[in-house]
JSON list of C-alpha atoms in Angstrom, two decimals:
[
{"chain": "A", "resi": 4, "resn": "MET", "atom": "CA", "xyz": [16.70, 87.17, -44.32]},
{"chain": "A", "resi": 5, "resn": "LEU", "atom": "CA", "xyz": [14.65, 85.69, -47.15]},
{"chain": "A", "resi": 6, "resn": "THR", "atom": "CA", "xyz": [10.91, 86.13, -47.60]},
{"chain": "A", "resi": 7, "resn": "TYR", "atom": "CA", "xyz": [8.67, 84.85, -50.38]},
{"chain": "A", "resi": 8, "resn": "HIS", "atom": "CA", "xyz": [5.99, 86.83, -52.17]},
{"chain": "A", "resi": 9, "resn": "THR", "atom": "CA", "xyz": [3.27, 86.57, -54.79]},
{"chain": "A", "resi": 10, "resn": "GLY", "atom": "CA", "xyz": [3.76, 90.07, -56.25]},
{"chain": "A", "resi": 11, "resn": "SER", "atom": "CA", "xyz": [6.24, 92.84, -56.89]},
{"chain": "A", "resi": 12, "resn": "PRO", "atom": "CA", "xyz": [7.24, 94.96, -55.22]},
{"chain": "A", "resi": 13, "resn": "ALA", "atom": "CA", "xyz": [7.55, 92.43, -52.43]},
{"chain": "A", "resi": 14, "resn": "THR", "atom": "CA", "xyz": [5.72, 93.69, -49.35]},
{"chain": "A", "resi": 15, "resn": "VAL", "atom": "CA", "xyz": [4.21, 92.26, -46.22]},
{"chain": "A", "resi": 16, "resn": "LEU", "atom": "CA", "xyz": [0.82, 92.33, -47.95]},
{"chain": "A", "resi": 17, "resn": "ASN", "atom": "CA", "xyz": [1.85, 89.76, -50.60]},
{"chain": "A", "resi": 18, "resn": "GLN", "atom": "CA", "xyz": [4.21, 87.71, -48.46]},
{"chain": "A", "resi": 19, "resn": "LEU", "atom": "CA", "xyz": [3.67, 83.94, -48.40]},
{"chain": "A", "resi": 20, "resn": "SER", "atom": "CA", "xyz": [3.36, 82.43, -44.95]},
{"chain": "A", "resi": 21, "resn": "ASN", "atom": "CA", "xyz": [4.57, 79.09, -46.34]},
{"chain": "A", "resi": 22, "resn": "PRO", "atom": "CA", "xyz": [7.17, 78.92, -49.12]},
{"chain": "A", "resi": 23, "resn": "TYR", "atom": "CA", "xyz": [5.97, 75.44, -50.19]},
{"chain": "A", "resi": 24, "resn": "ILE", "atom": "CA", "xyz": [3.58, 75.94, -53.10]},
{"chain": "A", "resi": 25, "resn": "GLY", "atom": "CA", "xyz": [1.68, 73.53, -55.33]},
{"chain": "A", "resi": 26, "resn": "TYR", "atom": "CA", "xyz": [0.52, 75.75, -58.17]},
{"chain": "A", "resi": 27, "resn": "PRO", "atom": "CA", "xyz": [2.28, 77.49, -61.06]},
{"chain": "A", "resi": 28, "resn": "GLY", "atom": "CA", "xyz": [3.00, 81.18, -61.37]},
{"chain": "A", "resi": 29, "resn": "THR", "atom": "CA", "xyz": [5.57, 83.91, -60.91]},
{"chain": "A", "resi": 30, "resn": "PHE", "atom": "CA", "xyz": [6.85, 84.42, -57.37]},
{"chain": "A", "resi": 31, "resn": "TYR", "atom": "CA", "xyz": [9.35, 86.79, -55.79]},
{"chain": "A", "resi": 32, "resn": "ILE", "atom": "CA", "xyz": [12.11, 86.23, -53.29]},
{"chain": "A", "resi": 33, "resn": "LEU", "atom": "CA", "xyz": [13.07, 89.24, -51.18]},
{"chain": "A", "resi": 34, "resn": "ALA", "atom": "CA", "xyz": [16.51, 89.24, -49.56]},
{"chain": "A", "resi": 35, "resn": "THR", "atom": "CA", "xyz": [17.11, 91.71, -46.74]},
{"chain": "A", "resi": 36, "resn": "ASN", "atom": "CA", "xyz": [20.41, 92.12, -44.86]},
{"chain": "A", "resi": 37, "resn": "GLU", "atom": "CA", "xyz": [21.07, 93.34, -41.36]},
{"chain": "A", "resi": 38, "resn": "TYR", "atom": "CA", "xyz": [21.52, 96.90, -42.61]},
{"chain": "A", "resi": 39, "resn": "GLY", "atom": "CA", "xyz": [18.08, 97.08, -44.18]},
{"chain": "A", "resi": 40, "resn": "CYS", "atom": "CA", "xyz": [19.32, 96.78, -47.73]},
{"chain": "A", "resi": 41, "resn": "ALA", "atom": "CA", "xyz": [17.01, 94.63, -49.87]},
{"chain": "A", "resi": 42, "resn": "ASP", "atom": "CA", "xyz": [16.75, 93.16, -53.31]},
{"chain": "A", "resi": 43, "resn": "GLU", "atom": "CA", "xyz": [14.22, 90.90, -54.94]},
{"chain": "A", "resi": 44, "resn": "ALA", "atom": "CA", "xyz": [14.34, 88.30, -57.70]},
{"chain": "A", "resi": 45, "resn": "ALA", "atom": "CA", "xyz": [11.51, 86.77, -59.71]},
{"chain": "A", "resi": 46, "resn": "ILE", "atom": "CA", "xyz": [11.17, 83.01, -60.21]},
{"chain": "A", "resi": 47, "resn": "GLN", "atom": "CA", "xyz": [8.79, 81.22, -62.53]},
{"chain": "A", "resi": 48, "resn": "VAL", "atom": "CA", "xyz": [7.22, 77.99, -61.22]},
{"chain": "A", "resi": 49, "resn": "ASN", "atom": "CA", "xyz": [5.91, 75.53, -63.79]},
{"chain": "A", "resi": 50, "resn": "LEU", "atom": "CA", "xyz": [4.13, 72.29, -62.88]},
{"chain": "A", "resi": 51, "resn": "VAL", "atom": "CA", "xyz": [4.54, 69.20, -65.07]},
{"chain": "A", "resi": 52, "resn": "ALA", "atom": "CA", "xyz": [2.37, 66.12, -64.92]},
{"chain": "A", "resi": 53, "resn": "PRO", "atom": "CA", "xyz": [4.01, 62.91, -63.67]},
{"chain": "A", "resi": 54, "resn": "PRO", "atom": "CA", "xyz": [3.55, 59.65, -65.59]},
{"chain": "A", "resi": 55, "resn": "ASN", "atom": "CA", "xyz": [0.59, 57.50, -64.55]},
{"chain": "A", "resi": 56, "resn": "SER", "atom": "CA", "xyz": [0.91, 53.74, -64.13]},
{"chain": "A", "resi": 57, "resn": "GLY", "atom": "CA", "xyz": [-2.58, 52.97, -62.82]},
{"chain": "A", "resi": 58, "resn": "PHE", "atom": "CA", "xyz": [-3.66, 50.80, -59.90]},
{"chain": "A", "resi": 59, "resn": "GLY", "atom": "CA", "xyz": [-2.60, 47.19, -59.45]},
{"chain": "A", "resi": 60, "resn": "LYS", "atom": "CA", "xyz": [-4.70, 44.22, -58.37]},
{"chain": "A", "resi": 61, "resn": "SER", "atom": "CA", "xyz": [-4.06, 40.71, -57.03]},
{"chain": "A", "resi": 62, "resn": "ILE", "atom": "CA", "xyz": [-4.96, 37.29, -58.40]},
{"chain": "A", "resi": 63, "resn": "THR", "atom": "CA", "xyz": [-4.57, 33.71, -57.16]},
{"chain": "A", "resi": 64, "resn": "ILE", "atom": "CA", "xyz": [-3.79, 31.02, -59.75]},
{"chain": "A", "resi": 65, "resn": "CYS", "atom": "CA", "xyz": [-2.67, 27.40, -59.93]},
{"chain": "A", "resi": 66, "resn": "SER", "atom": "CA", "xyz": [0.94, 26.81, -60.95]},
{"chain": "A", "resi": 67, "resn": "GLU", "atom": "CA", "xyz": [-0.32, 24.31, -63.53]},
{"chain": "A", "resi": 68, "resn": "GLY", "atom": "CA", "xyz": [-3.03, 26.64, -64.82]},
{"chain": "A", "resi": 69, "resn": "PRO", "atom": "CA", "xyz": [-3.13, 28.60, -68.08]},
{"chain": "A", "resi": 70, "resn": "ALA", "atom": "CA", "xyz": [-1.11, 31.73, -68.78]},
{"chain": "A", "resi": 71, "resn": "ILE", "atom": "CA", "xyz": [-2.57, 35.04, -67.58]},
{"chain": "A", "resi": 72, "resn": "ASN", "atom": "CA", "xyz": [-2.99, 38.51, -69.06]},
{"chain": "A", "resi": 73, "resn": "LEU", "atom": "CA", "xyz": [-1.24, 41.08, -66.86]},
{"chain": "A", "resi": 74, "resn": "TRP", "atom": "CA", "xyz": [-3.36, 43.90, -68.28]},
{"chain": "A", "resi": 75, "resn": "ASN", "atom": "CA", "xyz": [-6.33, 42.37, -66.46]},
{"chain": "A", "resi": 76, "resn": "LEU", "atom": "CA", "xyz": [-4.52, 43.18, -63.19]},
{"chain": "A", "resi": 77, "resn": "LEU", "atom": "CA", "xyz": [-4.16, 46.90, -63.94]},
{"chain": "A", "resi": 78, "resn": "ASP", "atom": "CA", "xyz": [-6.96, 49.40, -63.38]},
{"chain": "A", "resi": 79, "resn": "PRO", "atom": "CA", "xyz": [-6.97, 52.82, -65.12]},
{"chain": "A", "resi": 80, "resn": "PRO", "atom": "CA", "xyz": [-6.07, 55.53, -65.41]},
{"chain": "A", "resi": 81, "resn": "TYR", "atom": "CA", "xyz": [-2.65, 54.67, -66.78]},
{"chain": "A", "resi": 82, "resn": "ASP", "atom": "CA", "xyz": [-0.43, 55.74, -69.67]},
{"chain": "A", "resi": 83, "resn": "ASN", "atom": "CA", "xyz": [-0.32, 53.07, -72.34]},
{"chain": "A", "resi": 84, "resn": "ASN", "atom": "CA", "xyz": [3.31, 53.66, -73.33]},
{"chain": "A", "resi": 85, "resn": "GLY", "atom": "CA", "xyz": [4.75, 51.73, -70.35]},
{"chain": "A", "resi": 86, "resn": "TYR", "atom": "CA", "xyz": [6.26, 48.29, -70.07]},
{"chain": "A", "resi": 87, "resn": "TRP", "atom": "CA", "xyz": [6.05, 45.28, -67.74]},
{"chain": "A", "resi": 88, "resn": "SER", "atom": "CA", "xyz": [9.03, 44.33, -65.61]},
{"chain": "A", "resi": 89, "resn": "ASP", "atom": "CA", "xyz": [10.14, 41.47, -63.39]},
{"chain": "A", "resi": 90, "resn": "GLU", "atom": "CA", "xyz": [11.91, 43.87, -61.03]},
{"chain": "A", "resi": 91, "resn": "TYR", "atom": "CA", "xyz": [12.66, 41.26, -58.37]},
{"chain": "A", "resi": 92, "resn": "GLY", "atom": "CA", "xyz": [14.17, 38.77, -60.81]},
{"chain": "A", "resi": 93, "resn": "PHE", "atom": "CA", "xyz": [11.77, 35.85, -60.36]},
{"chain": "A", "resi": 94, "resn": "GLY", "atom": "CA", "xyz": [12.54, 34.68, -63.88]},
{"chain": "A", "resi": 95, "resn": "ILE", "atom": "CA", "xyz": [9.05, 35.38, -65.22]},
{"chain": "A", "resi": 96, "resn": "ASN", "atom": "CA", "xyz": [8.91, 36.13, -68.95]},
{"chain": "A", "resi": 97, "resn": "VAL", "atom": "CA", "xyz": [6.83, 39.30, -69.36]},
{"chain": "A", "resi": 98, "resn": "SER", "atom": "CA", "xyz": [7.80, 40.07, -72.97]},
{"chain": "A", "resi": 99, "resn": "ASP", "atom": "CA", "xyz": [4.18, 39.34, -73.95]},
{"chain": "A", "resi": 100, "resn": "PRO", "atom": "CA", "xyz": [2.10, 40.64, -71.02]},
{"chain": "A", "resi": 101, "resn": "THR", "atom": "CA", "xyz": [-1.05, 39.13, -72.52]},
{"chain": "A", "resi": 102, "resn": "ASN", "atom": "CA", "xyz": [0.38, 35.60, -72.17]},
{"chain": "A", "resi": 103, "resn": "VAL", "atom": "CA", "xyz": [2.44, 35.23, -68.98]},
{"chain": "A", "resi": 104, "resn": "SER", "atom": "CA", "xyz": [3.00, 31.67, -67.76]},
{"chain": "A", "resi": 105, "resn": "PHE", "atom": "CA", "xyz": [3.93, 30.54, -64.26]},
{"chain": "A", "resi": 106, "resn": "ALA", "atom": "CA", "xyz": [4.41, 26.91, -65.30]},
{"chain": "A", "resi": 107, "resn": "GLY", "atom": "CA", "xyz": [7.29, 25.36, -63.40]},
{"chain": "A", "resi": 108, "resn": "GLN", "atom": "CA", "xyz": [7.36, 28.12, -60.80]},
{"chain": "A", "resi": 109, "resn": "PRO", "atom": "CA", "xyz": [7.01, 27.07, -57.15]},
{"chain": "A", "resi": 110, "resn": "GLY", "atom": "CA", "xyz": [4.03, 28.23, -55.15]},
{"chain": "A", "resi": 111, "resn": "GLY", "atom": "CA", "xyz": [4.38, 31.66, -53.61]},
{"chain": "A", "resi": 112, "resn": "THR", "atom": "CA", "xyz": [3.66, 35.34, -54.15]},
{"chain": "A", "resi": 113, "resn": "TYR", "atom": "CA", "xyz": [5.08, 37.04, -57.24]},
{"chain": "A", "resi": 114, "resn": "THR", "atom": "CA", "xyz": [5.09, 40.80, -57.68]},
{"chain": "A", "resi": 115, "resn": "LEU", "atom": "CA", "xyz": [5.48, 42.25, -61.17]},
{"chain": "A", "resi": 116, "resn": "PHE", "atom": "CA", "xyz": [5.50, 45.91, -62.12]},
{"chain": "A", "resi": 117, "resn": "TYR", "atom": "CA", "xyz": [4.00, 48.13, -64.80]},
{"chain": "A", "resi": 118, "resn": "VAL", "atom": "CA", "xyz": [6.52, 50.93, -65.41]},
{"chain": "A", "resi": 119, "resn": "VAL", "atom": "CA", "xyz": [5.93, 54.21, -67.23]},
{"chain": "A", "resi": 120, "resn": "SER", "atom": "CA", "xyz": [9.12, 56.17, -67.88]},
{"chain": "A", "resi": 121, "resn": "SER", "atom": "CA", "xyz": [9.08, 59.89, -67.18]},
{"chain": "A", "resi": 122, "resn": "ASP", "atom": "CA", "xyz": [9.88, 62.40, -69.92]},
{"chain": "A", "resi": 123, "resn": "ASN", "atom": "CA", "xyz": [10.35, 65.27, -67.46]},
{"chain": "A", "resi": 124, "resn": "ILE", "atom": "CA", "xyz": [11.81, 65.89, -64.01]},
{"chain": "A", "resi": 125, "resn": "CYS", "atom": "CA", "xyz": [9.25, 63.62, -62.33]},
{"chain": "A", "resi": 126, "resn": "ASP", "atom": "CA", "xyz": [10.21, 60.10, -61.30]},
{"chain": "A", "resi": 127, "resn": "ASP", "atom": "CA", "xyz": [9.18, 57.07, -63.31]},
{"chain": "A", "resi": 128, "resn": "ALA", "atom": "CA", "xyz": [5.82, 55.61, -62.26]},
{"chain": "A", "resi": 129, "resn": "MET", "atom": "CA", "xyz": [5.72, 51.99, -61.10]},
{"chain": "A", "resi": 130, "resn": "THR", "atom": "CA", "xyz": [2.63, 49.99, -60.14]},
{"chain": "A", "resi": 131, "resn": "PRO", "atom": "CA", "xyz": [2.91, 46.50, -58.62]},
{"chain": "A", "resi": 132, "resn": "VAL", "atom": "CA", "xyz": [0.53, 43.66, -59.41]},
{"chain": "A", "resi": 133, "resn": "GLU", "atom": "CA", "xyz": [0.47, 40.54, -57.22]},
{"chain": "A", "resi": 134, "resn": "ILE", "atom": "CA", "xyz": [0.14, 36.97, -58.45]},
{"chain": "A", "resi": 135, "resn": "ILE", "atom": "CA", "xyz": [-0.32, 34.32, -55.76]},
{"chain": "A", "resi": 136, "resn": "VAL", "atom": "CA", "xyz": [0.65, 30.94, -57.20]},
{"chain": "A", "resi": 137, "resn": "VAL", "atom": "CA", "xyz": [-0.79, 27.81, -55.56]},
{"chain": "A", "resi": 138, "resn": "ASP", "atom": "CA", "xyz": [0.81, 24.42, -56.15]},
{"chain": "A", "resi": 139, "resn": "PRO", "atom": "CA", "xyz": [-1.44, 21.45, -56.88]},
{"chain": "A", "resi": 140, "resn": "GLY", "atom": "CA", "xyz": [-1.79, 18.79, -54.23]},
{"chain": "A", "resi": 141, "resn": "TYR", "atom": "CA", "xyz": [0.23, 15.59, -54.19]},
{"chain": "A", "resi": 142, "resn": "TYR", "atom": "CA", "xyz": [-0.58, 12.00, -53.33]},
{"chain": "A", "resi": 143, "resn": "GLU", "atom": "CA", "xyz": [1.05, 8.58, -53.36]},
{"chain": "A", "resi": 144, "resn": "VAL", "atom": "CA", "xyz": [-0.30, 5.10, -52.69]},
{"chain": "A", "resi": 145, "resn": "THR", "atom": "CA", "xyz": [1.81, 3.50, -49.98]},
{"chain": "A", "resi": 146, "resn": "ASP", "atom": "CA", "xyz": [-0.02, 0.22, -49.32]},
{"chain": "A", "resi": 147, "resn": "VAL", "atom": "CA", "xyz": [-2.83, -2.05, -50.50]},
{"chain": "A", "resi": 148, "resn": "THR", "atom": "CA", "xyz": [-3.71, -4.78, -47.96]},
{"chain": "A", "resi": 149, "resn": "CYS", "atom": "CA", "xyz": [-6.26, -7.62, -47.99]},
{"chain": "A", "resi": 150, "resn": "THR", "atom": "CA", "xyz": [-8.06, -8.81, -44.87]},
{"chain": "A", "resi": 151, "resn": "GLY", "atom": "CA", "xyz": [-7.26, -12.27, -43.53]},
{"chain": "A", "resi": 152, "resn": "ASP", "atom": "CA", "xyz": [-10.34, -13.84, -45.08]},
{"chain": "A", "resi": 153, "resn": "PHE", "atom": "CA", "xyz": [-9.75, -12.07, -48.42]},
{"chain": "A", "resi": 154, "resn": "SER", "atom": "CA", "xyz": [-13.25, -10.60, -48.36]},
{"chain": "A", "resi": 155, "resn": "GLN", "atom": "CA", "xyz": [-12.13, -6.97, -48.21]},
{"chain": "A", "resi": 156, "resn": "TYR", "atom": "CA", "xyz": [-9.07, -4.83, -48.82]},
{"chain": "A", "resi": 157, "resn": "SER", "atom": "CA", "xyz": [-7.80, -1.39, -47.79]},
{"chain": "A", "resi": 158, "resn": "VAL", "atom": "CA", "xyz": [-5.75, 1.30, -49.49]},
{"chain": "A", "resi": 159, "resn": "THR", "atom": "CA", "xyz": [-3.34, 3.60, -47.66]},
{"chain": "A", "resi": 160, "resn": "LEU", "atom": "CA", "xyz": [-2.13, 6.86, -49.18]},
{"chain": "A", "resi": 161, "resn": "ASN", "atom": "CA", "xyz": [-0.06, 9.88, -48.27]},
{"chain": "A", "resi": 162, "resn": "VAL", "atom": "CA", "xyz": [-1.96, 13.00, -49.33]},
{"chain": "A", "resi": 163, "resn": "TRP", "atom": "CA", "xyz": [-1.03, 16.68, -49.31]},
{"chain": "A", "resi": 164, "resn": "ASP", "atom": "CA", "xyz": [-3.39, 19.59, -50.08]},
{"chain": "A", "resi": 165, "resn": "TYR", "atom": "CA", "xyz": [-6.32, 17.46, -51.19]},
{"chain": "A", "resi": 166, "resn": "ASN", "atom": "CA", "xyz": [-9.59, 16.40, -49.65]},
{"chain": "A", "resi": 167, "resn": "VAL", "atom": "CA", "xyz": [-10.26, 12.73, -50.34]},
{"chain": "A", "resi": 168, "resn": "THR", "atom": "CA", "xyz": [-13.53, 10.94, -51.13]},
{"chain": "A", "resi": 169, "resn": "SER", "atom": "CA", "xyz": [-14.22, 7.49, -52.57]},
{"chain": "A", "resi": 170, "resn": "ASN", "atom": "CA", "xyz": [-17.16, 5.62, -54.09]},
{"chain": "A", "resi": 171, "resn": "VAL", "atom": "CA", "xyz": [-16.79, 2.64, -51.71]},
{"chain": "A", "resi": 172, "resn": "GLY", "atom": "CA", "xyz": [-15.12, 1.91, -48.39]},
{"chain": "A", "resi": 173, "resn": "THR", "atom": "CA", "xyz": [-14.60, 3.84, -45.19]},
{"chain": "A", "resi": 174, "resn": "ILE", "atom": "CA", "xyz": [-12.18, 6.77, -45.11]},
{"chain": "A", "resi": 175, "resn": "THR", "atom": "CA", "xyz": [-10.08, 7.68, -42.09]},
{"chain": "A", "resi": 176, "resn": "ARG", "atom": "CA", "xyz": [-7.46, 10.39, -42.03]},
{"chain": "A", "resi": 177, "resn": "ASN", "atom": "CA", "xyz": [-4.58, 10.98, -39.67]},
{"chain": "A", "resi": 178, "resn": "GLY", "atom": "CA", "xyz": [-2.61, 14.02, -40.77]},
{"chain": "A", "resi": 179, "resn": "ASN", "atom": "CA", "xyz": [-1.40, 13.32, -44.29]},
{"chain": "A", "resi": 180, "resn": "THR", "atom": "CA", "xyz": [-2.14, 9.60, -44.05]},
{"chain": "A", "resi": 181, "resn": "VAL", "atom": "CA", "xyz": [-5.46, 8.50, -45.56]},
{"chain": "A", "resi": 182, "resn": "THR", "atom": "CA", "xyz": [-6.79, 4.96, -45.26]},
{"chain": "A", "resi": 183, "resn": "ILE", "atom": "CA", "xyz": [-9.75, 3.63, -47.22]},
{"chain": "A", "resi": 184, "resn": "SER", "atom": "CA", "xyz": [-10.89, 0.37, -45.63]},
{"chain": "A", "resi": 185, "resn": "ASN", "atom": "CA", "xyz": [-13.80, -2.09, -45.98]},
{"chain": "A", "resi": 186, "resn": "ILE", "atom": "CA", "xyz": [-13.55, -2.23, -49.78]},
{"chain": "A", "resi": 187, "resn": "PRO", "atom": "CA", "xyz": [-15.17, -5.47, -51.02]},
{"chain": "A", "resi": 188, "resn": "ILE", "atom": "CA", "xyz": [-12.84, -7.83, -52.86]},
{"chain": "A", "resi": 189, "resn": "GLY", "atom": "CA", "xyz": [-13.66, -7.68, -56.57]},
{"chain": "A", "resi": 190, "resn": "SER", "atom": "CA", "xyz": [-14.79, -4.06, -56.37]},
{"chain": "A", "resi": 191, "resn": "SER", "atom": "CA", "xyz": [-12.87, -1.16, -57.82]},
{"chain": "A", "resi": 192, "resn": "VAL", "atom": "CA", "xyz": [-12.42, 1.92, -55.70]},
{"chain": "A", "resi": 193, "resn": "GLU", "atom": "CA", "xyz": [-12.53, 5.31, -57.36]},
{"chain": "A", "resi": 194, "resn": "ILE", "atom": "CA", "xyz": [-10.72, 7.93, -55.28]},
{"chain": "A", "resi": 195, "resn": "THR", "atom": "CA", "xyz": [-11.36, 11.63, -55.87]},
{"chain": "A", "resi": 196, "resn": "PHE", "atom": "CA", "xyz": [-8.79, 14.21, -54.80]},
{"chain": "A", "resi": 197, "resn": "THR", "atom": "CA", "xyz": [-10.40, 17.63, -54.41]},
{"chain": "A", "resi": 198, "resn": "SER", "atom": "CA", "xyz": [-7.96, 20.54, -54.56]},
{"chain": "A", "resi": 199, "resn": "LEU", "atom": "CA", "xyz": [-7.81, 22.88, -51.58]},
{"chain": "A", "resi": 200, "resn": "GLY", "atom": "CA", "xyz": [-6.73, 25.67, -53.92]},
{"chain": "A", "resi": 201, "resn": "LEU", "atom": "CA", "xyz": [-7.62, 26.60, -57.48]},
{"chain": "A", "resi": 202, "resn": "CYS", "atom": "CA", "xyz": [-5.93, 23.65, -59.12]},
{"chain": "A", "resi": 203, "resn": "GLU", "atom": "CA", "xyz": [-7.83, 20.87, -60.87]},
{"chain": "A", "resi": 204, "resn": "ASN", "atom": "CA", "xyz": [-9.20, 17.86, -59.03]},
{"chain": "A", "resi": 205, "resn": "GLU", "atom": "CA", "xyz": [-7.80, 14.41, -59.75]},
{"chain": "A", "resi": 206, "resn": "THR", "atom": "CA", "xyz": [-9.15, 10.86, -59.67]},
{"chain": "A", "resi": 207, "resn": "LEU", "atom": "CA", "xyz": [-7.50, 7.48, -59.19]},
{"chain": "A", "resi": 208, "resn": "THR", "atom": "CA", "xyz": [-9.07, 4.05, -59.76]},
{"chain": "A", "resi": 209, "resn": "ILE", "atom": "CA", "xyz": [-7.68, 0.96, -58.05]},
{"chain": "A", "resi": 210, "resn": "ASP", "atom": "CA", "xyz": [-9.00, -2.41, -59.30]}
]
């Protein structure tokens, strides 16, 4: 039978009720056989600090927006001798974490990691940061039609992920199909596409 103790000689008075400890020191293991013979051995427990990789945050950006600084997504405390990693293989270049671009990447959620390697028996520390990439909207003009008396015209568009306003005419929307009618002949229509995400708005003028 094995018992665990905080002092020597090992007795019931210094026996640990739970052998799982979380503090350093010298401890004693007492081995007793069925004949009552016993022997004890001393063990030294040392605690080492694990690496610290901080606390990660999340950000939402436009896929056509500027590059971001990954350090802005990491809250202290963290060891500054770590490195950034694209662990999931998205193809994001993190060699300069102060200038990370998502240009050309499809919309979605990207998780990158700040990694601090361990110099002792503890595991490496890894903290994820989350970048939610939003694609800009898309539109196309599918038809421009004059009324029978040529006094007005209408514009029909297919629109995704934009709200649509115009300086003249009447707007109706059916799903992704937007129609701007009652535009006086000879008048230009300026159409504004307002992004539903964080991407820039766009305008289109039809003369």
